[in-house]
Coordinates of C-alpha atoms and ligand atoms in Angstrom, one line a residue:
D1 CA 0.0 0.0 0.0
G2 CA 1.1 3.6 -0.7
E3 CA 1.9 6.4 1.7
L4 CA -1.0 7.6 3.9
V5 CA -0.3 10.1 6.6
V6 CA -3.3 11.2 8.6
A7 CA -2.8 14.3 10.9
I8 CA -5.4 14.8 13.6
D9 CA -5.4 17.7 16.1
G10 CA -7.9 18.7 18.7
P11 CA -8.4 19.9 22.3
S12 CA -8.5 17.5 25.3
G13 CA -11.7 15.5 25.7
S14 CA -12.4 15.7 21.9
G15 CA -11.9 12.0 21.8
K16 CA -8.9 12.4 19.4
T17 CA -6.7 9.7 21.0
S18 CA -9.3 6.9 21.0
V19 CA -10.7 8.0 17.6
S20 CA -7.3 8.2 16.0
R21 CA -6.3 4.7 17.4
A22 CA -9.6 3.2 15.9
V23 CA -9.0 4.9 12.6
A24 CA -5.4 3.5 12.5
Q25 CA -6.7 0.0 13.3
R26 CA -9.4 0.2 10.6
L27 CA -7.0 1.4 7.9
G28 CA -4.0 -0.8 8.9
L29 CA -1.8 2.2 9.8
Q30 CA 0.6 2.8 12.7
F31 CA -0.5 5.2 15.5
L32 CA 1.5 8.0 16.9
D33 CA 0.1 9.7 20.0
T34 CA 2.4 12.8 20.3
G35 CA 0.7 13.8 23.6
A36 CA 2.3 10.7 25.0
M37 CA 5.7 12.1 24.1
Y38 CA 5.1 15.3 26.0
R39 CA 3.9 13.2 28.9
A40 CA 7.0 11.0 28.7
L41 CA 9.3 14.0 28.7
T42 CA 7.4 15.3 31.8
W43 CA 7.8 12.0 33.5
Y44 CA 11.5 12.0 32.7
C45 CA 11.9 15.6 34.0
L46 CA 10.1 14.7 37.3
D47 CA 12.1 11.5 37.6
S48 CA 15.3 13.5 37.2
G49 CA 14.2 15.7 40.1
L50 CA 13.2 18.8 38.2
D51 CA 10.5 20.9 40.0
L52 CA 7.9 21.5 37.3
T53 CA 5.4 23.3 39.6
A54 CA 3.8 25.9 37.4
A55 CA 4.2 28.7 40.0
T56 CA 8.0 28.1 40.4
A57 CA 8.5 27.3 36.7
A58 CA 7.2 30.6 35.3
G59 CA 10.2 32.7 34.2
D60 CA 12.8 30.2 35.6
E61 CA 15.4 30.2 32.9
K62 CA 17.6 27.5 34.5
L63 CA 14.6 25.2 34.7
A64 CA 13.7 26.0 31.0
A65 CA 17.2 25.1 29.9
D66 CA 17.1 21.9 32.0
V67 CA 13.9 20.9 30.3
V68 CA 15.4 21.4 26.9
E69 CA 18.4 19.3 27.9
A70 CA 16.1 16.6 29.1
A71 CA 14.3 16.7 25.8
V72 CA 17.6 16.2 23.9
E73 CA 18.7 13.3 26.0
L74 CA 15.3 11.7 26.6
P75 CA 15.8 7.9 26.2
L76 CA 12.4 7.3 24.6
T77 CA 11.0 4.3 22.7
M78 CA 7.6 4.6 21.2
H79 CA 5.9 1.4 19.9
L80 CA 3.4 2.6 17.3
D81 CA 1.3 -0.6 16.8
P82 CA -2.3 0.6 17.5
E83 CA -3.2 -2.9 18.9
H84 CA -0.6 -2.4 21.7
E85 CA 1.2 0.9 21.8
T86 CA 3.7 1.3 24.6
V87 CA 5.9 4.1 25.7
E88 CA 9.3 3.3 27.3
V89 CA 11.7 5.7 29.0
D90 CA 15.1 4.2 29.6
G91 CA 13.8 0.7 29.1
Q92 CA 11.0 1.3 31.7
D93 CA 7.4 0.9 30.5
V94 CA 5.7 4.2 31.5
T95 CA 2.5 3.7 29.4
A96 CA 0.3 3.8 32.4
A97 CA 2.4 6.1 34.6
I98 CA 2.2 9.0 32.1
R99 CA -1.6 9.1 32.4
D100 CA -1.3 10.0 36.1
P101 CA -2.8 13.3 37.2
R102 CA 0.7 14.3 38.5
I103 CA 1.8 14.2 34.9
S104 CA -1.3 15.9 33.4
G105 CA -0.8 18.7 36.0
A106 CA 2.8 19.4 35.0
V107 CA 2.8 18.7 31.3
S108 CA 1.9 22.3 30.2
V109 CA 5.2 23.5 31.7
V110 CA 7.0 21.2 29.3
A111 CA 4.7 21.8 26.3
T112 CA 5.0 25.6 26.5
N113 CA 8.8 25.4 26.3
V114 CA 9.4 26.3 22.7
A115 CA 12.9 24.9 22.4
A116 CA 11.8 21.6 23.9
R117 CA 8.9 21.4 21.5
A118 CA 11.3 21.8 18.6
V119 CA 13.2 18.8 19.8
L120 CA 10.1 16.6 20.1
V121 CA 8.7 17.8 16.7
E122 CA 12.0 16.6 15.1
R123 CA 11.6 13.2 16.7
Q124 CA 7.9 13.0 15.7
R125 CA 8.9 13.7 12.0
R126 CA 11.5 11.0 12.2
L127 CA 9.0 8.5 13.7
I128 CA 6.5 9.3 10.9
E129 CA 9.3 8.6 8.3
Q130 CA 10.1 5.3 10.1
T131 CA 6.6 4.1 9.6
G132 CA 7.1 4.4 5.8
R133 CA 4.6 7.3 6.0
R134 CA 1.7 5.0 6.9
V135 CA 0.5 6.5 10.2
V136 CA -2.2 8.3 12.0
A137 CA -0.4 11.0 14.0
E138 CA -2.4 12.8 16.7
G139 CA -1.8 15.9 18.9
R140 CA -2.1 19.7 18.9
D141 CA 0.2 20.8 16.1
I142 CA 0.3 17.9 13.7
T143 CA -1.7 19.5 11.0
T144 CA 0.2 22.7 11.2
V145 CA 3.8 22.0 12.3
V146 CA 4.7 18.4 12.5
A147 CA 3.1 17.1 9.2
P148 CA 1.5 20.0 7.3
D149 CA 2.1 17.9 4.2
A150 CA -0.1 15.0 5.5
T151 CA -2.5 13.3 3.1
A152 CA -5.4 14.2 5.3
R153 CA -5.5 16.9 7.9
I154 CA -8.4 16.9 10.5
L155 CA -9.3 19.1 13.5
L156 CA -11.5 17.1 15.8
T157 CA -13.6 19.3 18.0
A158 CA -16.5 19.1 20.5
S159 CA -18.3 21.6 22.6
P160 CA -16.7 22.3 26.1
E161 CA -19.7 20.6 27.8
A162 CA -19.2 17.4 25.7
R163 CA -15.4 17.4 26.3
M164 CA -15.8 17.8 30.1
G165 CA -18.4 15.1 30.1
R166 CA -16.2 12.6 28.1
R167 CA -13.2 13.2 30.3
G168 CA -15.3 12.8 33.4
H169 CA -16.6 9.5 32.0
Q170 CA -13.0 8.4 31.2
L171 CA -12.0 9.1 34.7
G172 CA -14.8 7.0 36.2
G173 CA -17.3 9.7 36.9
T174 CA -15.8 10.6 40.3
Q175 CA -14.4 14.0 39.4
S176 CA -16.1 17.3 40.4
R177 CA -17.1 19.8 37.8
A178 CA -14.4 22.1 39.1
D179 CA -11.8 19.4 38.6
L180 CA -13.0 18.6 35.1
H181 CA -13.0 22.3 34.3
E182 CA -9.4 22.5 35.4
Q183 CA -8.3 19.3 33.7
V184 CA -10.0 20.0 30.3
L185 CA -10.6 23.7 29.8
E186 CA -7.8 25.3 31.8
R187 CA -5.2 22.9 30.4
D188 CA -6.4 23.8 26.9
A189 CA -6.2 27.5 27.7
K190 CA -2.6 27.1 28.9
D191 CA -1.6 24.9 25.9
S192 CA -3.2 27.1 23.3
T193 CA -0.8 30.0 24.2
V194 CA 1.9 28.2 22.1
V195 CA -0.1 26.3 19.5
D196 CA -3.5 27.1 18.1
F197 CA -5.6 23.9 18.0
M198 CA -9.0 25.5 18.4
T199 CA -9.3 26.8 14.9
A200 CA -8.7 24.8 11.7
A201 CA -5.8 26.1 9.6
D202 CA -6.1 26.4 5.8
G203 CA -6.8 23.0 4.2
V204 CA -7.7 21.4 7.5
T205 CA -11.2 19.8 7.7
T206 CA -13.1 20.2 11.0
V207 CA -15.0 17.2 12.4
D208 CA -17.3 18.3 15.2
S209 CA -18.1 15.2 17.3
T210 CA -20.5 16.9 19.8
E211 CA -23.6 15.2 18.4
L212 CA -21.8 12.0 17.2
D213 CA -21.1 8.8 19.1
F214 CA -17.7 7.1 19.0
E215 CA -18.4 4.9 15.9
Q216 CA -20.0 7.8 14.0
T217 CA -17.0 10.0 14.7
V218 CA -14.6 7.3 13.4
D219 CA -16.8 7.0 10.3
A220 CA -16.8 10.8 9.8
V221 CA -12.9 10.9 10.1
I222 CA -12.6 8.0 7.6
D223 CA -14.9 9.8 5.2
V224 CA -12.6 12.9 5.3
I225 CA -9.6 10.6 4.7
R226 CA -11.2 9.0 1.7
G227 CA -12.1 12.4 0.3
S228 CA -8.5 13.6 0.7
K229 CA -6.7 10.8 -1.1
Ligands
C5P301 O1 -3.2 14.7 24.3 P1 -2.7 14.7 25.7 O2 -3.7 15.2 26.7 O3 -2.1 13.3 26.1 O4 -1.5 15.7 25.6 C1 -0.8 16.0 26.8 C2 -0.2 17.4 26.7 O5 0.8 17.4 25.7 C3 -1.2 18.5 26.2 O6 -1.9 19.0 27.3 C4 -0.3 19.5 25.6 O7 0.2 20.3 26.6 C5 0.8 18.7 25.1 N1 0.8 18.4 23.6 C6 1.3 19.4 22.8 N2 1.4 19.2 21.5 C7 1.1 18.0 20.9 C8 0.5 17.0 21.8 C9 0.4 17.2 23.1 O8 1.7 20.5 23.3 N3 1.2 17.8 19.6

């Protein structure tokens, strides 16, 4: 089969990770979750003893330089098979650990570091090449920065209510509304200071999943991909 790079961006709670994985499975493509790379770098920084507390991190140039250094040396292995993706740092399987709220709470400090982003973006481009350009890559800046030359470029959105509802469901329905607001809308607000993933760039097709269930969203994304080939 020929080259098929699918780039999918969107805010948290839009369902982009699970939708992207299902699309990759349906189309026989590899799956690259770039958010997992920002999370893995965050895990590595914390494991190396860096204090990523947002309050202390702001304007701390030494810390910013340490984060860039960590990005450069990050001993990361991404397994891109959508049937069992794993993330390893220094030979340790961190696939589950990087989903911890401790990581979600600190990841914005890493993701707003422009020089660290550049290092991860380079790695993401290399990973895409290593798949033979047969991959669904998902994140915040894939359609615009990492793979603007992708075969299909999609922005997956949903209303703020729907996104908070889905994240709450994912976390088992135990979170308060205030917690969900912080974890979904406030994290997006922080992240969108460096990358704009709320509006579709030129040539990017928006799929709004607010009124769609999971299978309908996967179908809608696959329709866009068919139309882009
Ligand atoms: O998608 P996920 O919630 O796992 O992403 C974790 C964090 O990684 C996001 O909150 C964002 O800060 C960052 N990220 C990013 N650019 C990407 C993917 C993720 O800045 N392409």
